[in-house]
PDB file of C-alpha atoms and ligand atoms in Angstrom:
ATOM      1  CA  MET A  19     -16.544  12.199 -21.938  1.00 61.00           C
ATOM      2  CA  HIS A  20     -14.613   8.949 -21.915  1.00 73.00           C
ATOM      3  CA  ARG A  21     -11.634   9.301 -19.553  1.00 77.00           C
ATOM      4  CA  PRO A  22      -8.603   7.547 -20.704  1.00 82.00           C
ATOM      5  CA  THR A  23      -7.391   4.614 -18.677  1.00 84.00           C
ATOM      6  CA  LEU A  24      -3.834   3.356 -18.018  1.00 87.00           C
ATOM      7  CA  ALA A  25      -4.519   0.745 -20.703  1.00 90.00           C
ATOM      8  CA  ASP A  26      -5.540   3.500 -23.302  1.00 90.00           C
ATOM      9  CA  ILE A  27      -2.246   5.174 -22.569  1.00 90.00           C
ATOM     10  CA  LEU A  28      -0.108   2.184 -22.716  1.00 92.00           C
ATOM     11  CA  ARG A  29      -1.692   1.285 -25.971  1.00 91.00           C
ATOM     12  CA  ARG A  30      -1.421   4.773 -27.441  1.00 91.00           C
ATOM     13  CA  CYS A  31       2.134   5.842 -26.175  1.00 90.00           C
ATOM     14  CA  GLY A  32       3.387   2.424 -25.142  1.00 90.00           C
ATOM     15  CA  PRO A  33       5.287   1.308 -28.611  1.00 91.00           C
ATOM     16  CA  ALA A  34       7.111   4.488 -28.616  1.00 92.00           C
ATOM     17  CA  TYR A  35       7.981   4.332 -24.951  1.00 91.00           C
ATOM     18  CA  ARG A  36       9.289   0.702 -25.329  1.00 92.00           C
ATOM     19  CA  GLN A  37      11.564   1.468 -28.207  1.00 92.00           C
ATOM     20  CA  THR A  38      13.784   3.437 -25.729  1.00 92.00           C
ATOM     21  CA  HIS A  39      12.809   1.669 -22.418  1.00 91.00           C
ATOM     22  CA  ALA A  40      13.729  -1.918 -21.376  1.00 91.00           C
ATOM     23  CA  LEU A  41      11.060  -3.683 -19.164  1.00 89.00           C
ATOM     24  CA  SER A  42      11.696  -6.328 -16.623  1.00 89.00           C
ATOM     25  CA  ALA A  43       9.939  -9.562 -16.988  1.00 90.00           C
ATOM     26  CA  GLN A  44       7.550  -8.524 -14.253  1.00 86.00           C
ATOM     27  CA  GLN A  45       6.783  -5.122 -15.949  1.00 89.00           C
ATOM     28  CA  ARG A  46       6.239  -7.004 -19.272  1.00 92.00           C
ATOM     29  CA  ARG A  47       3.652  -9.128 -17.567  1.00 93.00           C
ATOM     30  CA  ALA A  48       1.856  -6.356 -15.943  1.00 92.00           C
ATOM     31  CA  TRP A  49       1.875  -4.392 -19.322  1.00 94.00           C
ATOM     32  CA  ARG A  50       0.571  -7.303 -21.256  1.00 93.00           C
ATOM     33  CA  ALA A  51      -2.300  -7.875 -18.546  1.00 93.00           C
ATOM     34  CA  ILE A  52      -3.407  -4.318 -18.246  1.00 93.00           C
ATOM     35  CA  THR A  53      -3.575  -3.653 -22.096  1.00 93.00           C
ATOM     36  CA  ALA A  54      -5.498  -7.047 -22.529  1.00 92.00           C
ATOM     37  CA  CYS A  55      -7.791  -6.458 -19.629  1.00 91.00           C
ATOM     38  CA  ARG A  56     -11.462  -6.286 -20.740  1.00 88.00           C
ATOM     39  CA  THR A  57     -10.706  -6.508 -24.344  1.00 87.00           C
ATOM     40  CA  ALA A  58     -11.308  -9.337 -26.979  1.00 85.00           C
ATOM     41  CA  GLU A  59      -7.790 -10.642 -26.375  1.00 86.00           C
ATOM     42  CA  LEU A  60      -8.842 -12.054 -23.004  1.00 86.00           C
ATOM     43  CA  GLY A  61     -12.212 -13.312 -24.425  1.00 84.00           C
ATOM     44  CA  GLY A  62     -15.525 -12.704 -22.763  1.00 82.00           C
ATOM     45  CA  VAL A  63     -18.732 -13.875 -21.692  1.00 81.00           C
ATOM     46  CA  ARG A  64     -22.294 -13.625 -23.072  1.00 80.00           C
ATOM     47  CA  GLU A  65     -24.946 -13.107 -20.421  1.00 80.00           C
ATOM     48  CA  ARG A  66     -28.653 -13.337 -20.620  1.00 79.00           C
ATOM     49  CA  CYS A  67     -31.090 -11.595 -18.193  1.00 78.00           C
ATOM     50  CA  GLU A  68     -33.258 -14.144 -16.452  1.00 76.00           C
ATOM     51  CA  HIS A  69     -36.168 -11.809 -16.731  1.00 77.00           C
ATOM     52  CA  CYS A  70     -36.305 -10.136 -20.073  1.00 77.00           C
ATOM     53  CA  ALA A  71     -33.764 -12.292 -22.043  1.00 77.00           C
ATOM     54  CA  ARG A  72     -31.711  -9.386 -23.140  1.00 80.00           C
ATOM     55  CA  GLU A  73     -28.268 -10.381 -23.851  1.00 79.00           C
ATOM     56  CA  ARG A  74     -25.038  -8.598 -23.240  1.00 78.00           C
ATOM     57  CA  TYR A  75     -21.194  -9.387 -23.760  1.00 80.00           C
ATOM     58  CA  ARG A  76     -18.856  -8.832 -20.999  1.00 80.00           C
ATOM     59  CA  TYR A  77     -15.061  -8.971 -21.445  1.00 85.00           C
ATOM     60  CA  ARG A  78     -12.836 -10.870 -18.853  1.00 85.00           C
ATOM     61  CA  SER A  79     -10.843  -8.904 -16.553  1.00 88.00           C
ATOM     62  CA  CYS A  80      -6.903  -9.637 -16.126  1.00 89.00           C
ATOM     63  CA  GLY A  81      -7.030  -9.731 -12.146  1.00 86.00           C
ATOM     64  CA  ASN A  82      -3.415  -8.378 -12.423  1.00 88.00           C
ATOM     65  CA  ARG A  83      -2.594  -6.672  -9.052  1.00 83.00           C
ATOM     66  CA  HIS A  84      -1.145  -3.711 -10.963  1.00 85.00           C
ATOM     67  CA  CYS A  85      -4.230  -3.017 -13.110  1.00 88.00           C
ATOM     68  CA  PRO A  86      -6.088  -0.070 -11.985  1.00 84.00           C
ATOM     69  CA  GLN A  87      -9.377  -1.246 -13.445  1.00 83.00           C
ATOM     70  CA  CYS A  88      -9.137  -4.484 -11.466  1.00 85.00           C
ATOM     71  CA  GLN A  89      -7.934  -3.112  -8.268  1.00 83.00           C
ATOM     72  CA  THR A  90     -10.514  -0.675  -8.078  1.00 80.00           C
ATOM     73  CA  GLN A  91     -12.928  -3.407  -7.674  1.00 80.00           C
ATOM     74  CA  ALA A  92     -10.845  -5.328  -5.184  1.00 81.00           C
ATOM     75  CA  LYS A  93     -10.333  -2.197  -2.921  1.00 82.00           C
ATOM     76  CA  GLU A  94     -13.854  -1.280  -2.847  1.00 83.00           C
ATOM     77  CA  ALA A  95     -14.736  -4.855  -1.766  1.00 85.00           C
ATOM     78  CA  TRP A  96     -11.881  -4.597   0.830  1.00 84.00           C
ATOM     79  CA  ARG A  97     -13.144  -1.349   2.155  1.00 85.00           C
ATOM     80  CA  ALA A  98     -16.696  -2.439   2.452  1.00 86.00           C
ATOM     81  CA  ALA A  99     -15.836  -5.614   4.206  1.00 86.00           C
ATOM     82  CA  ARG A 100     -13.731  -3.673   6.891  1.00 86.00           C
ATOM     83  CA  CYS A 101     -16.275  -1.015   7.275  1.00 86.00           C
ATOM     84  CA  ARG A 102     -18.618  -3.715   8.279  1.00 86.00           C
ATOM     85  CA  GLU A 103     -16.200  -4.702  11.047  1.00 86.00           C
ATOM     86  CA  VAL A 104     -15.973  -1.138  12.631  1.00 87.00           C
ATOM     87  CA  LEU A 105     -17.171  -0.951  16.171  1.00 88.00           C
ATOM     88  CA  PRO A 106     -19.153   2.153  17.382  1.00 88.00           C
ATOM     89  CA  VAL A 107     -16.088   3.284  19.530  1.00 88.00           C
ATOM     90  CA  PRO A 108     -13.374   5.911  18.983  1.00 88.00           C
ATOM     91  CA  TYR A 109     -10.423   4.808  16.824  1.00 90.00           C
ATOM     92  CA  ALA A 110      -6.856   5.830  16.351  1.00 91.00           C
ATOM     93  CA  HIS A 111      -4.618   5.919  13.238  1.00 91.00           C
ATOM     94  CA  TRP A 112      -1.128   4.604  13.785  1.00 93.00           C
ATOM     95  CA  VAL A 113       1.650   4.437  11.231  1.00 93.00           C
ATOM     96  CA  PHE A 114       4.950   2.414  11.865  1.00 95.00           C
ATOM     97  CA  THR A 115       7.703   3.137   9.437  1.00 95.00           C
ATOM     98  CA  LEU A 116      10.898   1.212   8.816  1.00 96.00           C
ATOM     99  CA  PRO A 117      14.163   3.203   8.470  1.00 96.00           C
ATOM    100  CA  HIS A 118      15.464   3.330   4.896  1.00 94.00           C
ATOM    101  CA  ALA A 119      18.689   1.469   6.025  1.00 95.00           C
ATOM    102  CA  LEU A 120      16.402  -1.655   5.611  1.00 96.00           C
ATOM    103  CA  ASN A 121      15.233  -0.836   2.031  1.00 95.00           C
ATOM    104  CA  ALA A 122      18.136  -2.846   0.692  1.00 95.00           C
ATOM    105  CA  LEU A 123      17.416  -5.801   2.747  1.00 96.00           C
ATOM    106  CA  ALA A 124      13.744  -5.719   1.637  1.00 95.00           C
ATOM    107  CA  ALA A 125      14.737  -5.884  -1.869  1.00 92.00           C
ATOM    108  CA  TYR A 126      16.301  -9.323  -1.407  1.00 93.00           C
ATOM    109  CA  HIS A 127      13.926 -10.590   1.326  1.00 95.00           C
ATOM    110  CA  ALA A 128      10.698  -8.659   0.879  1.00 92.00           C
ATOM    111  CA  ARG A 129       8.651 -11.471   2.558  1.00 93.00           C
ATOM    112  CA  TRP A 130      10.650 -11.649   5.600  1.00 97.00           C
ATOM    113  CA  VAL A 131      10.874  -7.953   6.039  1.00 97.00           C
ATOM    114  CA  PHE A 132       6.968  -7.349   5.394  1.00 95.00           C
ATOM    115  CA  ASP A 133       6.080 -10.255   7.779  1.00 96.00           C
ATOM    116  CA  THR A 134       8.387  -8.927  10.411  1.00 97.00           C
ATOM    117  CA  LEU A 135       7.072  -5.512  10.091  1.00 97.00           C
ATOM    118  CA  PHE A 136       3.597  -6.682  10.424  1.00 96.00           C
ATOM    119  CA  ALA A 137       4.574  -8.831  13.556  1.00 97.00           C
ATOM    120  CA  CYS A 138       6.493  -5.930  15.166  1.00 97.00           C
ATOM    121  CA  ALA A 139       3.692  -3.467  14.564  1.00 97.00           C
ATOM    122  CA  SER A 140       0.953  -5.486  15.911  1.00 96.00           C
ATOM    123  CA  GLY A 141       3.101  -6.988  18.671  1.00 97.00           C
ATOM    124  CA  THR A 142       3.924  -3.401  19.846  1.00 97.00           C
ATOM    125  CA  LEU A 143       0.104  -2.352  19.814  1.00 96.00           C
ATOM    126  CA  LEU A 144      -0.969  -5.377  21.648  1.00 96.00           C
ATOM    127  CA  GLU A 145       1.923  -5.335  24.169  1.00 97.00           C
ATOM    128  CA  LEU A 146       1.213  -1.782  25.164  1.00 96.00           C
ATOM    129  CA  ALA A 147      -2.542  -2.500  25.235  1.00 95.00           C
ATOM    130  CA  SER A 148      -2.129  -5.366  27.545  1.00 95.00           C
ATOM    131  CA  SER A 149      -0.368  -2.968  30.206  1.00 95.00           C
ATOM    132  CA  ALA A 150      -2.550  -1.926  32.969  1.00 94.00           C
ATOM    133  CA  ARG A 151      -1.067   1.356  32.884  1.00 94.00           C
ATOM    134  CA  TRP A 152      -2.491   2.157  29.380  1.00 94.00           C
ATOM    135  CA  LEU A 153      -5.358  -0.189  28.650  1.00 94.00           C
ATOM    136  CA  ASP A 154      -5.137  -3.745  30.201  1.00 93.00           C
ATOM    137  CA  ALA A 155      -7.210  -5.123  27.111  1.00 94.00           C
ATOM    138  CA  GLU A 156      -7.109  -6.479  23.764  1.00 94.00           C
ATOM    139  CA  PRO A 157      -7.976  -3.800  21.004  1.00 94.00           C
ATOM    140  CA  THR A 158      -8.973  -4.534  17.447  1.00 93.00           C
ATOM    141  CA  VAL A 159      -6.270  -3.903  14.937  1.00 93.00           C
ATOM    142  CA  THR A 160      -6.397  -3.669  11.143  1.00 92.00           C
ATOM    143  CA  LEU A 161      -2.834  -3.379   9.368  1.00 92.00           C
ATOM    144  CA  VAL A 162      -2.293  -2.266   5.905  1.00 89.00           C
ATOM    145  CA  LEU A 163       1.116  -2.225   4.352  1.00 89.00           C
ATOM    146  CA  HIS A 164       2.313   0.492   2.034  1.00 87.00           C
ATOM    147  CA  THR A 165       5.659  -0.023   0.277  1.00 85.00           C
ATOM    148  CA  TRP A 166       6.078   3.374  -1.367  1.00 77.00           C
ATOM    149  CA  GLY A 167       5.865   6.963  -0.435  1.00 70.00           C
ATOM    150  CA  GLN A 168       4.189   9.642  -2.432  1.00 64.00           C
ATOM    151  CA  ASP A 169       7.381  10.335  -4.314  1.00 65.00           C
ATOM    152  CA  LEU A 170       7.206   6.798  -5.604  1.00 67.00           C
ATOM    153  CA  ARG A 171      10.297   5.636  -3.594  1.00 77.00           C
ATOM    154  CA  THR A 172      10.604   2.762  -1.391  1.00 84.00           C
ATOM    155  CA  HIS A 173       9.207   3.654   1.930  1.00 88.00           C
ATOM    156  CA  LEU A 174       7.950   0.780   3.960  1.00 92.00           C
ATOM    157  CA  HIS A 175       5.472   1.380   6.526  1.00 92.00           C
ATOM    158  CA  VAL A 176       2.215  -0.036   7.769  1.00 92.00           C
ATOM    159  CA  HIS A 177      -0.832   1.720   8.596  1.00 91.00           C
ATOM    160  CA  ALA A 178      -2.904   0.483  11.759  1.00 92.00           C
ATOM    161  CA  LEU A 179      -6.544   1.221  12.590  1.00 91.00           C
ATOM    162  CA  VAL A 180      -6.649   0.668  16.247  1.00 92.00           C
ATOM    163  CA  SER A 181      -9.775   0.627  18.429  1.00 92.00           C
ATOM    164  CA  CYS A 182      -9.345   3.071  21.356  1.00 92.00           C
ATOM    165  CA  GLY A 183     -10.576   0.292  23.902  1.00 92.00           C
ATOM    166  CA  GLY A 184     -10.695  -3.609  23.952  1.00 93.00           C
ATOM    167  CA  LEU A 185     -11.955  -6.682  25.516  1.00 94.00           C
ATOM    168  CA  ASP A 186     -10.388  -7.458  28.964  1.00 93.00           C
ATOM    169  CA  ALA A 187      -9.818 -10.829  30.350  1.00 92.00           C
ATOM    170  CA  GLN A 188     -13.456 -11.239  31.412  1.00 94.00           C
ATOM    171  CA  GLY A 189     -14.686 -10.243  27.967  1.00 92.00           C
ATOM    172  CA  GLY A 190     -16.061  -6.836  28.928  1.00 94.00           C
ATOM    173  CA  TRP A 191     -15.145  -3.707  27.051  1.00 94.00           C
ATOM    174  CA  ARG A 192     -12.503  -1.563  28.610  1.00 93.00           C
ATOM    175  CA  SER A 193     -11.684   2.127  27.573  1.00 92.00           C
ATOM    176  CA  PRO A 194      -8.277   3.506  27.611  1.00 92.00           C
ATOM    177  CA  VAL A 195      -6.956   4.526  31.241  1.00 91.00           C
ATOM    178  CA  ARG A 196      -6.321   8.053  29.862  1.00 89.00           C
ATOM    179  CA  GLY A 197      -9.733   8.199  28.141  1.00 82.00           C
ATOM    180  CA  GLY A 198     -10.720   9.427  24.590  1.00 78.00           C
ATOM    181  CA  HIS A 199      -8.197   8.808  21.643  1.00 80.00           C
ATOM    182  CA  PHE A 200      -4.967   8.403  23.867  1.00 85.00           C
ATOM    183  CA  LEU A 201      -3.968   4.782  23.947  1.00 90.00           C
ATOM    184  CA  PHE A 202      -0.221   4.940  24.788  1.00 91.00           C
ATOM    185  CA  PRO A 203       2.705   7.340  24.038  1.00 93.00           C
ATOM    186  CA  VAL A 204       4.132   7.369  20.667  1.00 95.00           C
ATOM    187  CA  LYS A 205       7.725   7.284  22.056  1.00 96.00           C
ATOM    188  CA  ALA A 206       7.236   4.139  24.087  1.00 96.00           C
ATOM    189  CA  ALA A 207       5.794   2.458  20.944  1.00 97.00           C
ATOM    190  CA  SER A 208       8.826   3.653  18.873  1.00 97.00           C
ATOM    191  CA  ARG A 209      11.152   2.034  21.141  1.00 97.00           C
ATOM    192  CA  LEU A 210       9.244  -1.237  21.415  1.00 97.00           C
ATOM    193  CA  PHE A 211       8.943  -1.502  17.739  1.00 98.00           C
ATOM    194  CA  ARG A 212      12.604  -0.866  17.101  1.00 98.00           C
ATOM    195  CA  GLY A 213      13.619  -3.308  19.790  1.00 98.00           C
ATOM    196  CA  ARG A 214      11.213  -6.000  18.391  1.00 98.00           C
ATOM    197  CA  PHE A 215      12.574  -5.594  14.809  1.00 98.00           C
ATOM    198  CA  ILE A 216      16.201  -5.612  15.668  1.00 98.00           C
ATOM    199  CA  ASP A 217      15.741  -8.627  17.767  1.00 98.00           C
ATOM    200  CA  ALA A 218      14.031 -10.441  14.937  1.00 98.00           C
ATOM    201  CA  LEU A 219      16.837  -9.425  12.637  1.00 97.00           C
ATOM    202  CA  LEU A 220      19.533 -10.496  14.755  1.00 97.00           C
ATOM    203  CA  THR A 221      17.754 -13.887  15.284  1.00 97.00           C
ATOM    204  CA  ALA A 222      17.175 -14.211  11.476  1.00 96.00           C
ATOM    205  CA  GLN A 223      20.834 -13.433  10.684  1.00 95.00           C
ATOM    206  CA  LYS A 224      22.089 -16.046  13.337  1.00 94.00           C
ATOM    207  CA  THR A 225      19.754 -18.632  11.851  1.00 95.00           C
ATOM    208  CA  GLY A 226      20.661 -17.952   8.352  1.00 91.00           C
ATOM    209  CA  VAL A 227      17.100 -17.018   7.291  1.00 93.00           C
ATOM    210  CA  LEU A 228      18.624 -14.146   5.329  1.00 94.00           C
ATOM    211  CA  ASP A 229      20.883 -15.825   3.068  1.00 92.00           C
ATOM    212  CA  ALA A 230      20.804 -13.196   0.321  1.00 92.00           C
ATOM    213  CA  ASP A 231      21.371 -10.350   2.694  1.00 94.00           C
ATOM    214  CA  PRO A 232      22.968  -7.644   0.717  1.00 94.00           C
ATOM    215  CA  ALA A 233      24.828  -6.643   4.077  1.00 94.00           C
ATOM    216  CA  GLY A 234      27.109  -9.653   3.300  1.00 90.00           C
ATOM    217  CA  THR A 235      29.903  -9.050   5.749  1.00 94.00           C
ATOM    218  CA  GLN A 236      30.112  -8.982   9.401  1.00 93.00           C
ATOM    219  CA  ALA A 237      31.269  -5.256   9.182  1.00 96.00           C
ATOM    220  CA  GLN A 238      28.490  -4.365   6.792  1.00 96.00           C
ATOM    221  CA  ARG A 239      25.823  -5.918   9.037  1.00 96.00           C
ATOM    222  CA  ALA A 240      27.417  -4.186  12.227  1.00 96.00           C
ATOM    223  CA  GLY A 241      27.071  -0.886  10.281  1.00 96.00           C
ATOM    224  CA  ARG A 242      23.549  -1.284   9.474  1.00 97.00           C
ATOM    225  CA  LEU A 243      22.799  -2.273  13.084  1.00 97.00           C
ATOM    226  CA  ARG A 244      24.471   1.002  14.187  1.00 97.00           C
ATOM    227  CA  MET A 245      22.407   3.040  11.910  1.00 96.00           C
ATOM    228  CA  LEU A 246      19.132   1.194  12.935  1.00 97.00           C
ATOM    229  CA  ARG A 247      20.033   1.845  16.733  1.00 96.00           C
ATOM    230  CA  GLU A 248      21.237   5.406  16.193  1.00 94.00           C
ATOM    231  CA  HIS A 249      17.785   7.150  15.521  1.00 90.00           C
ATOM    232  CA  ASP A 250      14.166   6.783  16.944  1.00 93.00           C
ATOM    233  CA  TRP A 251      12.131   4.888  14.494  1.00 96.00           C
ATOM    234  CA  VAL A 252       9.154   6.938  13.115  1.00 94.00           C
ATOM    235  CA  VAL A 253       5.899   5.977  14.694  1.00 95.00           C
ATOM    236  CA  ASP A 254       2.989   8.148  14.338  1.00 92.00           C
ATOM    237  CA  ALA A 255      -0.516   8.363  15.934  1.00 92.00           C
ATOM    238  CA  LYS A 256      -3.480  10.626  15.359  1.00 84.00           C
ATOM    239  CA  PRO A 257      -7.341  10.367  15.855  1.00 81.00           C
ATOM    240  CA  PRO A 258      -8.902  10.228  12.435  1.00 78.00           C
ATOM    241  CA  ALA A 259     -10.894  13.375  12.068  1.00 72.00           C
ATOM    242  CA  GLY A 260     -13.436  11.675  10.044  1.00 76.00           C
ATOM    243  CA  GLY A 261     -13.690   8.442  12.270  1.00 80.00           C
ATOM    244  CA  PRO A 262     -12.459   4.972  11.140  1.00 83.00           C
ATOM    245  CA  ALA A 263     -14.433   4.913   7.704  1.00 81.00           C
ATOM    246  CA  GLN A 264     -12.238   7.926   6.655  1.00 80.00           C
ATOM    247  CA  VAL A 265      -9.126   5.998   7.432  1.00 82.00           C
ATOM    248  CA  LEU A 266     -10.223   2.950   5.604  1.00 83.00           C
ATOM    249  CA  ASP A 267     -11.206   5.162   2.684  1.00 79.00           C
ATOM    250  CA  TYR A 268      -7.582   6.648   2.685  1.00 76.00           C
ATOM    251  CA  LEU A 269      -6.077   3.055   2.989  1.00 77.00           C
ATOM    252  CA  ALA A 270      -8.199   1.685   0.211  1.00 73.00           C
ATOM    253  CA  ARG A 271      -7.014   4.270  -2.074  1.00 66.00           C
ATOM    254  CA  CYS A 272      -3.813   4.321  -4.035  1.00 47.00           C
ATOM    255  CA  PRO A 273      -1.166   5.470  -1.612  1.00 47.00           C
ATOM    256  CA  HIS A 274       0.677   7.171  -4.400  1.00 41.00           C
ATOM    257  CA  CYS A 275      -1.649   9.647  -5.875  1.00 39.00           C
ATOM    258  CA  LYS A 276      -4.250   9.278  -3.118  1.00 41.00           C
ATOM    259  CA  CYS A 277      -6.976   9.577  -5.907  1.00 37.00           C
ATOM    260  CA  GLY A 278      -8.177   5.953  -5.850  1.00 39.00           C
ATOM    261  CA  HIS A 279      -8.195   5.861  -9.444  1.00 37.00           C
ATOM    262  CA  TRP A 280      -6.099   6.969 -12.498  1.00 37.00           C
ATOM    263  CA  ARG A 281      -7.816  10.211 -13.250  1.00 39.00           C
ATOM    264  CA  THR A 282      -6.012  11.041 -16.486  1.00 38.00           C
ATOM    265  CA  VAL A 283      -7.898  13.613 -18.234  1.00 43.00           C
ATOM    266  CA  GLU A 284      -6.673  13.114 -21.830  1.00 45.00           C
ATOM    267  CA  ILE A 285      -4.246  11.173 -23.956  1.00 45.00           C
ATOM    268  CA  CYS A 286      -1.782  13.276 -25.665  1.00 43.00           C
ATOM    269  CA  THR A 287      -0.711  12.749 -29.026  1.00 41.00           C
ATOM    270  CA  PRO A 288       2.366  14.832 -30.054  1.00 40.00           C
ATOM    271  CA  ARG A 289       1.408  17.104 -32.805  1.00 39.00           C
ATOM    272  CA  ILE A 290       3.730  16.514 -35.766  1.00 38.00           C
ATOM    273  CA  SER A 291       4.049  19.317 -38.208  1.00 35.00           C
ATOM    274  CA  ARG A 292       5.688  18.871 -41.588  1.00 35.00           C
ATOM    275  CA  SER A 293       8.981  20.196 -40.686  1.00 35.00           C
ATOM    276  CA  ALA A 294       9.385  19.631 -37.045  1.00 34.00           C
ATOM    277  CA  ARG A 295       7.776  18.005 -33.913  1.00 36.00           C
ATOM    278  CA  ALA A 296       5.684  20.654 -32.184  1.00 34.00           C
ATOM    279  CA  PRO A 297       6.170  20.513 -28.451  1.00 36.00           C
ATOM    280  CA  CYS A 298       3.476  18.366 -26.741  1.00 34.00           C
ATOM    281  CA  ALA A 299       0.479  20.595 -25.815  1.00 37.00           C
ATOM    282  CA  HIS A 300       0.086  18.736 -22.494  1.00 36.00           C
ATOM    283  CA  ALA A 301       3.775  18.600 -21.446  1.00 35.00           C
ATOM    284  CA  GLY A 302       2.867  20.026 -18.167  1.00 36.00           C
ATOM    285  CA  LYS A 303       0.128  17.452 -17.450  1.00 35.00           C
ATOM    286  CA  HIS A 304       2.541  14.687 -17.874  1.00 34.00           C
ATOM    287  CA  ALA A 305       4.935  15.811 -15.347  1.00 34.00           C
ATOM    288  CA  ARG A 306       2.376  16.202 -12.643  1.00 34.00           C
ATOM    289  CA  ASP A 307      -0.516  13.858 -12.672  1.00 34.00           C
ATOM    290  CA  SER A 308      -1.670  14.698  -9.220  1.00 34.00           C
ATOM    291  CA  PRO A 309      -5.558  14.535  -9.003  1.00 33.00           C
ATOM    292  CA  PRO A 310      -7.426  17.699  -9.769  1.00 30.00           C
TER     293      PRO A 310
HETATM  294 ZN1   ZN B  29     -33.888  -7.835 -17.996  1.00 65.24          ZN
HETATM  295 ZN1   ZN B  30      -7.319  -5.710 -15.292  1.00 65.24          ZN
HETATM  296 ZN1   ZN B  31       1.024   5.112   3.697  1.00 65.24          ZN
END
């Protein structure tokens, strides 16, 4: 059975939806790309097999980062490349989350917030790893940015796949002082992470890098700073049950639905009776599109 793609759904239900919903320029671009992907609209190529001379036609793909068809391939390639880098040692899965008090700033200065998040997460891991108390070596770290949580709201965090062990100054392999999957305490990492980010924020404010900061007044910036300092920042660490490949698998999938692919089972066409619109037979499925 042909499983409808997102493009099928946009084509089928899109015109009605767009009569009542305005799209931003970016959404319009993504919409156009997704509905045109792998159709005659983008043109195609004729290919011939060098052995049997059989021919086939292939449509061009859109390459848009919001297109599930294109992104599945990109994710698979990314996952395969990372899997080749995995060492035969234990790994830990860390998550560094920014407080939601920074969401508004990220809406205006996404690049700065994401760069700083990456720098502070990796800086924290490498600083603790360099301490003789915990490891005294440099581990391998793979970071992946997630900007949404499962409820589709802004939830800025990076996942880090960290080798439990690293190269010491002499180039030899060194295991964690405590052994096994324990690299360093989450609490210490949380404090360092917060300290690094707040330092970077204060410096950026001082040097005028954040010219469109929505906390526009001195009082607003002081209020935000108070909120950022008030709580511990969320840092998580756990050994991956299925090893590093399982984490890469998870990270390569769609963080929103965790299914890795749109798994729409059916496109619903409202049945229209002569007198009135019958309720959609699949209304329940629309509200919840969690993977089966
Ligand atoms: Zn052939
Ligand atoms: Zn595409
Ligand atoms: Zn995530």
